[in-house]
CSV table of C-alpha atoms in Angstrom, one decimal:
chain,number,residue,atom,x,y,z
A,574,UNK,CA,25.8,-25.9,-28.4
A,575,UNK,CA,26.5,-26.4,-24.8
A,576,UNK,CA,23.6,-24.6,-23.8
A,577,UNK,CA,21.4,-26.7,-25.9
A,578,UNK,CA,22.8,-30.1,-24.4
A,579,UNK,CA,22.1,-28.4,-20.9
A,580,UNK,CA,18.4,-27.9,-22.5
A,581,UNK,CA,18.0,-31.5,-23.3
A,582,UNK,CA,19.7,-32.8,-20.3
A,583,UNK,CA,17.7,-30.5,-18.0
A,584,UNK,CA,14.2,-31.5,-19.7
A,585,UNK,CA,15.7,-35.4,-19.7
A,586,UNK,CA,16.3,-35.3,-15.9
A,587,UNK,CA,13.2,-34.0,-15.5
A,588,UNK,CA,11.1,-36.2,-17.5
A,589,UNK,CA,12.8,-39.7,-16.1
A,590,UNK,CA,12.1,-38.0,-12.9
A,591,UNK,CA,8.5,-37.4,-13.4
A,592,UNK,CA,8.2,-41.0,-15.3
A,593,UNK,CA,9.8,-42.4,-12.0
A,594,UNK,CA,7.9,-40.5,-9.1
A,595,UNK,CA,4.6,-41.6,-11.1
A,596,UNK,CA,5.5,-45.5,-11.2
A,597,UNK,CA,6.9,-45.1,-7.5
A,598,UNK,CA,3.9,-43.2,-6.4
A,599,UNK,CA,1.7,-45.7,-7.7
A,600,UNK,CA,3.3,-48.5,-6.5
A,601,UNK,CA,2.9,-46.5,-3.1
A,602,UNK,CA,-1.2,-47.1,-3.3
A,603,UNK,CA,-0.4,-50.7,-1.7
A,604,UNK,CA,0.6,-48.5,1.9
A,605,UNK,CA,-2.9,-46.3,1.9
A,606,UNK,CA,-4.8,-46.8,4.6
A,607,UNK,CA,-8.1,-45.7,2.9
A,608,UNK,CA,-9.8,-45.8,-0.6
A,609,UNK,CA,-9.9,-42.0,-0.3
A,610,UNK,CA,-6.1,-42.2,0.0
A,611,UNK,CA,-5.7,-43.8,-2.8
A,612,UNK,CA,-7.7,-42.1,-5.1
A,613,UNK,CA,-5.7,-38.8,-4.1
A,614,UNK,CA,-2.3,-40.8,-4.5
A,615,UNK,CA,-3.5,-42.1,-8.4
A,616,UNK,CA,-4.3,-38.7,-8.7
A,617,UNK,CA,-1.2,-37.4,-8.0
A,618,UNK,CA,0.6,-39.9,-9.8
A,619,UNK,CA,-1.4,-39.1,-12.6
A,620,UNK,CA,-0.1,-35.6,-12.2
A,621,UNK,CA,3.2,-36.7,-13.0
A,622,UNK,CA,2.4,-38.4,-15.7
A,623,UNK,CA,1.3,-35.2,-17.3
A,624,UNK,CA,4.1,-33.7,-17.0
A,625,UNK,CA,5.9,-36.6,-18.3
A,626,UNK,CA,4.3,-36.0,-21.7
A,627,UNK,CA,4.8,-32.2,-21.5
A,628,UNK,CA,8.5,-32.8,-21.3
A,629,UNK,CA,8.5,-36.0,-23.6
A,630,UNK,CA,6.7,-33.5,-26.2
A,631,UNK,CA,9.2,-30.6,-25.8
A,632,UNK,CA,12.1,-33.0,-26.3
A,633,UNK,CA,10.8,-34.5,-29.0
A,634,UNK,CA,9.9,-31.1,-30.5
A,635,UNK,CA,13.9,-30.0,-30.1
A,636,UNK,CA,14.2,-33.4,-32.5
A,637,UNK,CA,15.8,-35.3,-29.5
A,638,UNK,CA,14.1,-38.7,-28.6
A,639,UNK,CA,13.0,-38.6,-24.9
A,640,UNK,CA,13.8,-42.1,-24.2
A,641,UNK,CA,17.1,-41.6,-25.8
A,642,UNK,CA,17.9,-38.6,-24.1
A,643,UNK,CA,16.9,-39.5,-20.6
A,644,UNK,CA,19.5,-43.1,-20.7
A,645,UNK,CA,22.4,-41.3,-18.7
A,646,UNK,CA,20.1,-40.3,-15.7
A,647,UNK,CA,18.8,-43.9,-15.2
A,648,UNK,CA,21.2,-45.0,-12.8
A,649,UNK,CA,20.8,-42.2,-10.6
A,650,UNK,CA,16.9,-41.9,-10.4
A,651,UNK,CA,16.8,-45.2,-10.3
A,652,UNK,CA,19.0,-45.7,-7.3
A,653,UNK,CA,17.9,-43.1,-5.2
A,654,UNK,CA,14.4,-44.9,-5.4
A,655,UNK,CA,15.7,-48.0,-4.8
A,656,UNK,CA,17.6,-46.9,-1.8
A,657,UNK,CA,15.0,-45.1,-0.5
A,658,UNK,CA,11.7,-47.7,-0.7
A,659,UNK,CA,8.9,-46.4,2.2
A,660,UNK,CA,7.7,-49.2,4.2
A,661,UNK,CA,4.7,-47.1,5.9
A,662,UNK,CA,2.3,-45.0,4.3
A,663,UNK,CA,3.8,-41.8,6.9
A,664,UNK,CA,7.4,-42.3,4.9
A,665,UNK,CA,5.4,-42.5,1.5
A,666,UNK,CA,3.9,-39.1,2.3
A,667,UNK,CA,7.1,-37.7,3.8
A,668,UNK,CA,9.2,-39.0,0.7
A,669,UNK,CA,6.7,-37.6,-2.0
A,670,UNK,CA,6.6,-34.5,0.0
A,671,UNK,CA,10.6,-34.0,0.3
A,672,UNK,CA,11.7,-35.7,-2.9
A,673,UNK,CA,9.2,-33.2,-4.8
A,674,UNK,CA,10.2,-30.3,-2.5
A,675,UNK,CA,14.0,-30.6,-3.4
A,676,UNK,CA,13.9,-31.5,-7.2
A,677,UNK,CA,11.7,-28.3,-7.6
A,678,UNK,CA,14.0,-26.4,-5.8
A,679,UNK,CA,17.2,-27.8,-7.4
A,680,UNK,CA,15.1,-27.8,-11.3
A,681,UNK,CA,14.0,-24.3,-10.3
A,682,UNK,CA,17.8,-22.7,-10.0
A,683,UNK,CA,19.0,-24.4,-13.4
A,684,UNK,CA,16.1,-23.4,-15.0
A,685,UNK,CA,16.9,-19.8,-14.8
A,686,UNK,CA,19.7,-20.1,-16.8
A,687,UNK,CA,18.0,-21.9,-19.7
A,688,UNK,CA,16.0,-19.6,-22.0
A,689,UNK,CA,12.8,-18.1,-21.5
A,690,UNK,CA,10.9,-20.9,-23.1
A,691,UNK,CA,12.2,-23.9,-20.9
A,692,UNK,CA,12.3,-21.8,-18.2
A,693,UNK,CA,8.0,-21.8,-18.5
A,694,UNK,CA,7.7,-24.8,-19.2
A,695,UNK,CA,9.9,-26.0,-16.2
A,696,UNK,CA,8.2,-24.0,-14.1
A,697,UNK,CA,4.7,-25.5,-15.2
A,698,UNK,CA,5.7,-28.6,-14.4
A,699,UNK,CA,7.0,-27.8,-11.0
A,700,UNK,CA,4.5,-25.9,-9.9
A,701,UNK,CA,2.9,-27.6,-6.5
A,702,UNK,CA,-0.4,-29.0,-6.9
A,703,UNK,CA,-2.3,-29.2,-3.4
A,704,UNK,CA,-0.2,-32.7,-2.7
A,705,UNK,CA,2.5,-31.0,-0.6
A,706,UNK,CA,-0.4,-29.6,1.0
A,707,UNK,CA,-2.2,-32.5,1.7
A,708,UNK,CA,1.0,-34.6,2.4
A,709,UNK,CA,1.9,-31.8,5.3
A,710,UNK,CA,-1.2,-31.5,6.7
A,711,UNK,CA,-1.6,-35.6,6.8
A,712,UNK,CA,1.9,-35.7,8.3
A,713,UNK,CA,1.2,-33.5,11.0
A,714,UNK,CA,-2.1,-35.1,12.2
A,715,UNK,CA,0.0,-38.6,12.6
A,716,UNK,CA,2.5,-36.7,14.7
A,717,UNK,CA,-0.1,-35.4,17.0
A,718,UNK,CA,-1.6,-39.0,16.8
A,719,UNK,CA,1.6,-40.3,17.6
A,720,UNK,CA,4.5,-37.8,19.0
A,721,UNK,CA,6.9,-40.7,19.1
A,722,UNK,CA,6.7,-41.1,15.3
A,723,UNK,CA,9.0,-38.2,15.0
A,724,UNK,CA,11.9,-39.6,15.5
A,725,UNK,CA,12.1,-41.8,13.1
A,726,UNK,CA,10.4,-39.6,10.0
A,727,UNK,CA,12.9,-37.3,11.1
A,728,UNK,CA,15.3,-39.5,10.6
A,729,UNK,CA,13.9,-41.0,7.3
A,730,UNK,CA,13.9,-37.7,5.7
A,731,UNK,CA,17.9,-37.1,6.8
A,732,UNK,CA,17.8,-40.2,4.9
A,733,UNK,CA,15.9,-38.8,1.7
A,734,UNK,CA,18.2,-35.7,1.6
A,735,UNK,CA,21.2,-36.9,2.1
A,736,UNK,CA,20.5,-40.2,-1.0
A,737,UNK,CA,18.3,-37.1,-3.4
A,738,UNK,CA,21.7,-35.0,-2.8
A,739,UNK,CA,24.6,-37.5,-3.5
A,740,UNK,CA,22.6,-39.0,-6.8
A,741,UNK,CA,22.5,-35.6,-8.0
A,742,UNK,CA,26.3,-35.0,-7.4
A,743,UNK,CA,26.8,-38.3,-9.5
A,744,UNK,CA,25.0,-36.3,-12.2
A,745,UNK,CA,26.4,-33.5,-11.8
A,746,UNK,CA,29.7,-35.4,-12.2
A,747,UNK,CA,29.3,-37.2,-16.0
A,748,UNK,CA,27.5,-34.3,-17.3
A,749,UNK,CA,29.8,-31.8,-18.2
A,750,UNK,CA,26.8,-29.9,-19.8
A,751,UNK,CA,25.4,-29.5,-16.4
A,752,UNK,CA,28.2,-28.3,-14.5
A,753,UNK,CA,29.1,-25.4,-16.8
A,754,UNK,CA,25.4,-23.9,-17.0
A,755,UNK,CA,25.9,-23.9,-13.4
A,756,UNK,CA,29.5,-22.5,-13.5
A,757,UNK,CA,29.0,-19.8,-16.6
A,758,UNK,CA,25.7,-18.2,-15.3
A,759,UNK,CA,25.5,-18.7,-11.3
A,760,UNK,CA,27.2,-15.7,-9.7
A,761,UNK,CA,28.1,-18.6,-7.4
A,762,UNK,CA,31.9,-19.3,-7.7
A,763,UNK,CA,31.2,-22.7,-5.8
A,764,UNK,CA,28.2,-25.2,-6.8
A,765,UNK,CA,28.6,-26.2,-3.6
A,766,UNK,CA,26.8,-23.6,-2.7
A,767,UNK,CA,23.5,-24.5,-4.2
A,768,UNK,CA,23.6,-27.5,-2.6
A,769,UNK,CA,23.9,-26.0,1.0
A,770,UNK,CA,20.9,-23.5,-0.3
A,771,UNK,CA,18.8,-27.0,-0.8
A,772,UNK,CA,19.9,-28.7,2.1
A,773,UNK,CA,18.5,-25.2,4.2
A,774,UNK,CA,15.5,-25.0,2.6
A,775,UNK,CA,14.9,-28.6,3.3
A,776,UNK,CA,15.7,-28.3,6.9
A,777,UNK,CA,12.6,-25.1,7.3
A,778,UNK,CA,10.8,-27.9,5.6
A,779,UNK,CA,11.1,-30.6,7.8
A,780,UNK,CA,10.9,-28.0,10.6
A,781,UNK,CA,7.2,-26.6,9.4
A,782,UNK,CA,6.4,-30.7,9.7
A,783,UNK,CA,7.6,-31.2,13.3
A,784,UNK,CA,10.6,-33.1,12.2
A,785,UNK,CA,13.7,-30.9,13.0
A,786,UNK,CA,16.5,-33.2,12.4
B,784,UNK,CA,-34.8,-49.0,-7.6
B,785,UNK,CA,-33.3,-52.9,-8.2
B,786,UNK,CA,-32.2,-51.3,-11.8
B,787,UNK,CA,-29.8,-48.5,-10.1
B,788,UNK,CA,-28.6,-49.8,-7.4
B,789,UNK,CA,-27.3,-52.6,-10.4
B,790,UNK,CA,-26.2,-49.5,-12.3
B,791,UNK,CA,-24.0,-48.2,-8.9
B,792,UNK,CA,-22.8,-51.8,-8.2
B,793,UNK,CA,-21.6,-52.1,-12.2
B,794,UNK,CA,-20.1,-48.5,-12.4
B,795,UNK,CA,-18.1,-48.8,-8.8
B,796,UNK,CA,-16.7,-52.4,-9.6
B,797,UNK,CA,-15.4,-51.6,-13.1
B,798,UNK,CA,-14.6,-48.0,-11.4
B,799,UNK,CA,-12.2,-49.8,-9.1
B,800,UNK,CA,-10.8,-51.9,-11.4
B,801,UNK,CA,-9.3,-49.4,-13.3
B,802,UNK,CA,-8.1,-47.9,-10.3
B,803,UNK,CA,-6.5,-51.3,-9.4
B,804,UNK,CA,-5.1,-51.5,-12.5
B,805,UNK,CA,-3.9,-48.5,-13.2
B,806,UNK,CA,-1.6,-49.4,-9.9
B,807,UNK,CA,-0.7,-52.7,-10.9
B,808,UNK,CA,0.7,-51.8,-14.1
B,809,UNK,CA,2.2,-48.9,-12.9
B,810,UNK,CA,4.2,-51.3,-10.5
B,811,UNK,CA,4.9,-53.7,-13.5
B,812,UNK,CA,7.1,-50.7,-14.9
B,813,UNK,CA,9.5,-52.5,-12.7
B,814,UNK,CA,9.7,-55.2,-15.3
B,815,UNK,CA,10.1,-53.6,-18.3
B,816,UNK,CA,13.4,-54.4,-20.1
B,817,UNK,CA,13.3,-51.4,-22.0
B,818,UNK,CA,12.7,-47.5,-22.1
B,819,UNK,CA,10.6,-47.7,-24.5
B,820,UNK,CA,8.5,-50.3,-22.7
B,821,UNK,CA,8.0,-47.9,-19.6
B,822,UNK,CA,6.9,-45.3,-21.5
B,823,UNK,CA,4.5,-47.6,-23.2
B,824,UNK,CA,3.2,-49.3,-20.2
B,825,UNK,CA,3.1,-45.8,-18.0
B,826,UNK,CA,0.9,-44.6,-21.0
B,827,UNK,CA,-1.6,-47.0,-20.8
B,828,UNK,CA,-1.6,-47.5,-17.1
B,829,UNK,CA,-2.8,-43.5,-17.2
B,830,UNK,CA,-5.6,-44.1,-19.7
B,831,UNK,CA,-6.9,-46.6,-16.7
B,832,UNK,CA,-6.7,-43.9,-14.5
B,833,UNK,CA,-8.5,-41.5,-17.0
B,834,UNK,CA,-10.9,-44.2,-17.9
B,835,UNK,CA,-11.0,-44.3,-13.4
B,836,UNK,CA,-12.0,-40.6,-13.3
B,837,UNK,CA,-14.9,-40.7,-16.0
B,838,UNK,CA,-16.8,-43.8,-13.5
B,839,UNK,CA,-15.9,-41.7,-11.3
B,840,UNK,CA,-17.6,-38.4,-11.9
B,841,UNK,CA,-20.6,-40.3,-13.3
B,842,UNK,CA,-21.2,-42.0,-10.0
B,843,UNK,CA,-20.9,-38.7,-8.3
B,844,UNK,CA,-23.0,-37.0,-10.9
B,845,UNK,CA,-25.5,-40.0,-9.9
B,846,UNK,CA,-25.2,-38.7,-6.0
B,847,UNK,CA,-22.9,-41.1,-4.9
B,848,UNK,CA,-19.8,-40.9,-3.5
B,849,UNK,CA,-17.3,-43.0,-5.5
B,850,UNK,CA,-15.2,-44.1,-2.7
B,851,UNK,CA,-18.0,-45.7,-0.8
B,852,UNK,CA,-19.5,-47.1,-3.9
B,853,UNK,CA,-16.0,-49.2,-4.3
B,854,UNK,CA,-16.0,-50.7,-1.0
B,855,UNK,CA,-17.6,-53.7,-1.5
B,856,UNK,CA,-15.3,-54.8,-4.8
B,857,UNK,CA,-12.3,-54.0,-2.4
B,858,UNK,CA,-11.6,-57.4,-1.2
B,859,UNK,CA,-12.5,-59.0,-4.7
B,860,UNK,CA,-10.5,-57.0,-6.8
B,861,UNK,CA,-7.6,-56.9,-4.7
B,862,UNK,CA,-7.4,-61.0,-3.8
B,863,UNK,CA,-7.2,-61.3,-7.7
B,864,UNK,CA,-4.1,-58.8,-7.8
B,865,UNK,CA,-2.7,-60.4,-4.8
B,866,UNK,CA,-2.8,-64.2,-6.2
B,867,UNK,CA,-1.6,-63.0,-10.0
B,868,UNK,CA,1.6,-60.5,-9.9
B,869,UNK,CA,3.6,-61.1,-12.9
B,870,UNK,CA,7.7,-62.1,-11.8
B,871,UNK,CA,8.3,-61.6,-15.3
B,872,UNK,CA,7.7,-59.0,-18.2
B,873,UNK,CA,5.7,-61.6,-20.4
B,874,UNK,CA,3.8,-62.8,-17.5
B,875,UNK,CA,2.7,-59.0,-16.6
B,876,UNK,CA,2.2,-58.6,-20.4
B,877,UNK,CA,-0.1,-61.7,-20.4
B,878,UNK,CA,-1.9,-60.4,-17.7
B,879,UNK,CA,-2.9,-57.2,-18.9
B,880,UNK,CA,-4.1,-58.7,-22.3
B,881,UNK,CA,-5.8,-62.1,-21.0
B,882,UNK,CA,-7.4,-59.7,-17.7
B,883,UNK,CA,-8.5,-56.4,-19.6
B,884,UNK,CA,-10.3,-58.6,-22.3
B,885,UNK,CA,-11.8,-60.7,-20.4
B,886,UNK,CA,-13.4,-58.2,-17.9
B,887,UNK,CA,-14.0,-56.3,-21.0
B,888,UNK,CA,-16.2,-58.8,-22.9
B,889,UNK,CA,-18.4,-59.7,-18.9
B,890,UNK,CA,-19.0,-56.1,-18.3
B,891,UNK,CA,-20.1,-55.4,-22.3
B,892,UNK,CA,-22.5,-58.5,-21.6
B,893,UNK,CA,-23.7,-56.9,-18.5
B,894,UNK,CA,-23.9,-53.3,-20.0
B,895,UNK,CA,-26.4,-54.2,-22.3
B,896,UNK,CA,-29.0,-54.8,-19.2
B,897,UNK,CA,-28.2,-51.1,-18.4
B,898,UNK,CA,-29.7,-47.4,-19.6
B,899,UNK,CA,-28.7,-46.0,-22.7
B,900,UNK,CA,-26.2,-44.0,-21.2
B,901,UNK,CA,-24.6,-46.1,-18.7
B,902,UNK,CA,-24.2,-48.8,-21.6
B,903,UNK,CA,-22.3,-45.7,-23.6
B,904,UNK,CA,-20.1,-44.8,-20.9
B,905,UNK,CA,-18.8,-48.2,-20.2
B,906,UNK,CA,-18.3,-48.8,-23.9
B,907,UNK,CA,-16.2,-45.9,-23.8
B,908,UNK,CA,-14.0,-47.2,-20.9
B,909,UNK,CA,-13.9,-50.6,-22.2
B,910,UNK,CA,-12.7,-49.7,-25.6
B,911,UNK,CA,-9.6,-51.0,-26.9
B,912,UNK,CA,-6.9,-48.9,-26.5
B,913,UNK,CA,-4.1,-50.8,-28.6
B,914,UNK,CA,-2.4,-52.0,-26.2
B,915,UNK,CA,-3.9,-55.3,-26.8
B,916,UNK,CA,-2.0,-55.2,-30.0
B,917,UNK,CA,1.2,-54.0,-28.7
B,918,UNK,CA,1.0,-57.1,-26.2
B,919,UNK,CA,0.0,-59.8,-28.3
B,920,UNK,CA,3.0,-58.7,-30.6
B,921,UNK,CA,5.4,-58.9,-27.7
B,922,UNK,CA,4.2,-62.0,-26.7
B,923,UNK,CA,4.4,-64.0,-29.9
B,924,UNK,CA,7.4,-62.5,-31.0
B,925,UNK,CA,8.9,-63.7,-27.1
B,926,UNK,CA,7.4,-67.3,-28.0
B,927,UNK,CA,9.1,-67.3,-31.3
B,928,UNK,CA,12.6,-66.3,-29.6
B,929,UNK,CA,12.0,-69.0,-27.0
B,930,UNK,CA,9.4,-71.6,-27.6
B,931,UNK,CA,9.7,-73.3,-24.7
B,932,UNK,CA,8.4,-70.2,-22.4
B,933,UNK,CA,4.8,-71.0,-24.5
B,934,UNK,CA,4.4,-73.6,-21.6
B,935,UNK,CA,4.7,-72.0,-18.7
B,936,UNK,CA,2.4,-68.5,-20.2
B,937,UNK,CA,-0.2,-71.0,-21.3
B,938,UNK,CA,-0.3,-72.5,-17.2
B,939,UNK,CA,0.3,-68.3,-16.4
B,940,UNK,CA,-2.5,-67.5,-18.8
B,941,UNK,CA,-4.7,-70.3,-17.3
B,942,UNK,CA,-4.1,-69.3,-13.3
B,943,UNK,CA,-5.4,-65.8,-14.5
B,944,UNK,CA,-9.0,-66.8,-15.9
B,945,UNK,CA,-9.9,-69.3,-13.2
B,946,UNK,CA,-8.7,-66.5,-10.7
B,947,UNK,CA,-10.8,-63.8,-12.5
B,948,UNK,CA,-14.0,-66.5,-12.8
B,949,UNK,CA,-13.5,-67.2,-9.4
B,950,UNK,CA,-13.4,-64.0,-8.0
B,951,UNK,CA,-16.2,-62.8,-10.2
B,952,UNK,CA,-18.6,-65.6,-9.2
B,953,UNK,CA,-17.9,-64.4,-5.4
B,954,UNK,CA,-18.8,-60.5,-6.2
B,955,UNK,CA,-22.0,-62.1,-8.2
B,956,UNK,CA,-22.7,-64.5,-5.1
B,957,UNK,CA,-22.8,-61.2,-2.4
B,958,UNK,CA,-24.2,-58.4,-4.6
B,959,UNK,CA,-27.8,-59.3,-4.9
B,960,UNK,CA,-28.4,-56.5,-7.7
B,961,UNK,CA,-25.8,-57.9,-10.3
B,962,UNK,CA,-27.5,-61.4,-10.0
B,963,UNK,CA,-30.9,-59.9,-10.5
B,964,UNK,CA,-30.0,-57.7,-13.5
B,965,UNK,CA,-28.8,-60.7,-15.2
B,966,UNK,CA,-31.9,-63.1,-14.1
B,967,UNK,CA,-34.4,-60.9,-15.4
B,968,UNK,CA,-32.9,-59.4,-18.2
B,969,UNK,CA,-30.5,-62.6,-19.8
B,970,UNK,CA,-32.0,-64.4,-22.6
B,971,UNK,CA,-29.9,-67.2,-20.5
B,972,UNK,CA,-31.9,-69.4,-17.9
B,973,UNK,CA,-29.0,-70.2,-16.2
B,974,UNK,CA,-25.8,-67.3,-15.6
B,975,UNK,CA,-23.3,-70.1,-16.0
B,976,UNK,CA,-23.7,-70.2,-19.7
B,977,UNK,CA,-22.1,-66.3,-19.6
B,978,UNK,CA,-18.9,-67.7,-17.6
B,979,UNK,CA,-18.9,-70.4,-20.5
B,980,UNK,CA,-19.0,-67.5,-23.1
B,981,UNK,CA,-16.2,-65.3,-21.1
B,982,UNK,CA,-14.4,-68.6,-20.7
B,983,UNK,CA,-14.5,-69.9,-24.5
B,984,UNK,CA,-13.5,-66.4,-25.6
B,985,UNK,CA,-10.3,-66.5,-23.5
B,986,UNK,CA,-9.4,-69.7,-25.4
B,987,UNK,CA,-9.9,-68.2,-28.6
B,988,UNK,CA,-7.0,-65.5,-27.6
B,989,UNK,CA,-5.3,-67.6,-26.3
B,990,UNK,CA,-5.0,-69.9,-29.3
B,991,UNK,CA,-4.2,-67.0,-31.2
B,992,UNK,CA,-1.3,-66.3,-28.7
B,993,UNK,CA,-0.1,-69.4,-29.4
B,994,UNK,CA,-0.7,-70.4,-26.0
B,995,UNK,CA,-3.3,-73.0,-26.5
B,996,UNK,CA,-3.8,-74.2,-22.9
């Protein structure tokens, strides 16, 4: 029972998430500089989308209606976005890039406690689709354009991290289901933990851009 | 030669007004009072982008490149978004219905001028997807709730035709090929007579609306 509300609250996360990051991604097509640009964004977006449904569909398969189920993470997507609006098309990239980055790694840890089936389809919807690729490389020609950009991405993606990881704590806090797949499977005695293994693999991230914090 | 460079100019304008509207919608999610509603709209702002990607690869297939094809339609498309965002839920609804129909109904008029298989392909795009019917029951069942918001949709639903008209007449009055294709091919002496068609069709929705302007 408590592993199958950690199932639905893990694939409702997920699915507001991906329902978000496509309606904030596409809102994001006002900042590109070029058609091309935007055409990659929407197809990005579209991406999301996708794996909206495949979620949607895997919820409503478990007989659990998705926009029932994804209610109690409103609040906390929703605020991180809100807090966290890019006003050039350098911080769009940089947010898509980290924001994606971190939920997959975060998503990717619970997962492995859910069963095998979950687990997959987690996993598909994860996987990295040539936009971090195209986001990193696009950041990295604007910082050899510009060197003094840096600063301030580097500081905008402090920004990202430290919003993406206090939103999840909120979570973390009001769903008890969450909180004890962590603490019944994870040879971690301190959730904590995880959240330091995030924050790390988000700092090699930032560094592999040119923007050590 | 007159005949495809009409059939590039049709393909990329409708192309980028999926594109443009599979963004604005997206943005609109913003205004949605409900779940349910997001999920709704983010579904049919992804059957533009589908409907985006089919131009697309037909213009490509036709040895152009899509993203230089759209230039020209940039400015057009984009004034009309700029002068018409919704501040409300209704007015975005309004939009959607009043705009996809009526770009619907000028570039069915203007398909018929077109090979077999161009006239197919933008048949398929242009098809009704049911959201038409899902608006139109949102908005009359918001009119009967509030009567008085029928005034200010009717002015809303008015601003968005003479925008559309207007923005369309300036597209017609730079792309040479468009004006052509409709010269020699229009029963119609005069192209007016087609904005008086587009026009009196929009009045018949409308009315049926309840928003007799």
């Amino acid at each position: 029972m408590q592993q199958e509300a950690a199932v639905v609250d893990v694939l409702a996360v997920i699915a507001y998430g991906e329902l978000s990051a496509f309606h904030r991604i596409a809102a994001d097509l006002d900042l590109a500089p070029t058609v091309a640009d935007k055409i990659n964004l929407a197809q990005y977006a579209g991406t999301e989308l996708t794996h909206y449904h495949l979620l949607a569909e895997h919820l409503t398969a478990l007989g659990v209606e998705p926009a029932h189920a994804m209610l109690p993470f409103i609040p906390a997507v929703d605020a991180f976005h809100e807090r966290t609006k890019p006003s050039t098309w350098m911080e769009g990239l940089v947010k898509t890039y980290v924001g994606d980055a971190i939920a997959a790694d975060f998503f990717r840890e619970i997962a492995e406690y859910l069963d095998h089936r979950t687990h997959e389809l987690i996993s598909e919807v994860l996987v990295d689709l040539g936009h971090a690729d195209f986001a990193e490389r696009a950041i990295r020609r604007a910082i050899e354009i510009d060197p003094t950009s840096a600063g301030s991405l580097a500081l905008w993606g402090r920004r990202l991290v430290g919003e993406a990881l206090s939103q999840a704590q909120s979570v973390a806090a009001q769903r008890v289901s969450l909180v004890t797949l962590l603490l019944n499977n994870s040879s971690e005695s301190d959730p904590n933990r995880i959240f330091n293994r995030l924050t790390q693999a988000h700092r090699q991230r930032m560094q592999r851009l040119g923007l050590s914090a």
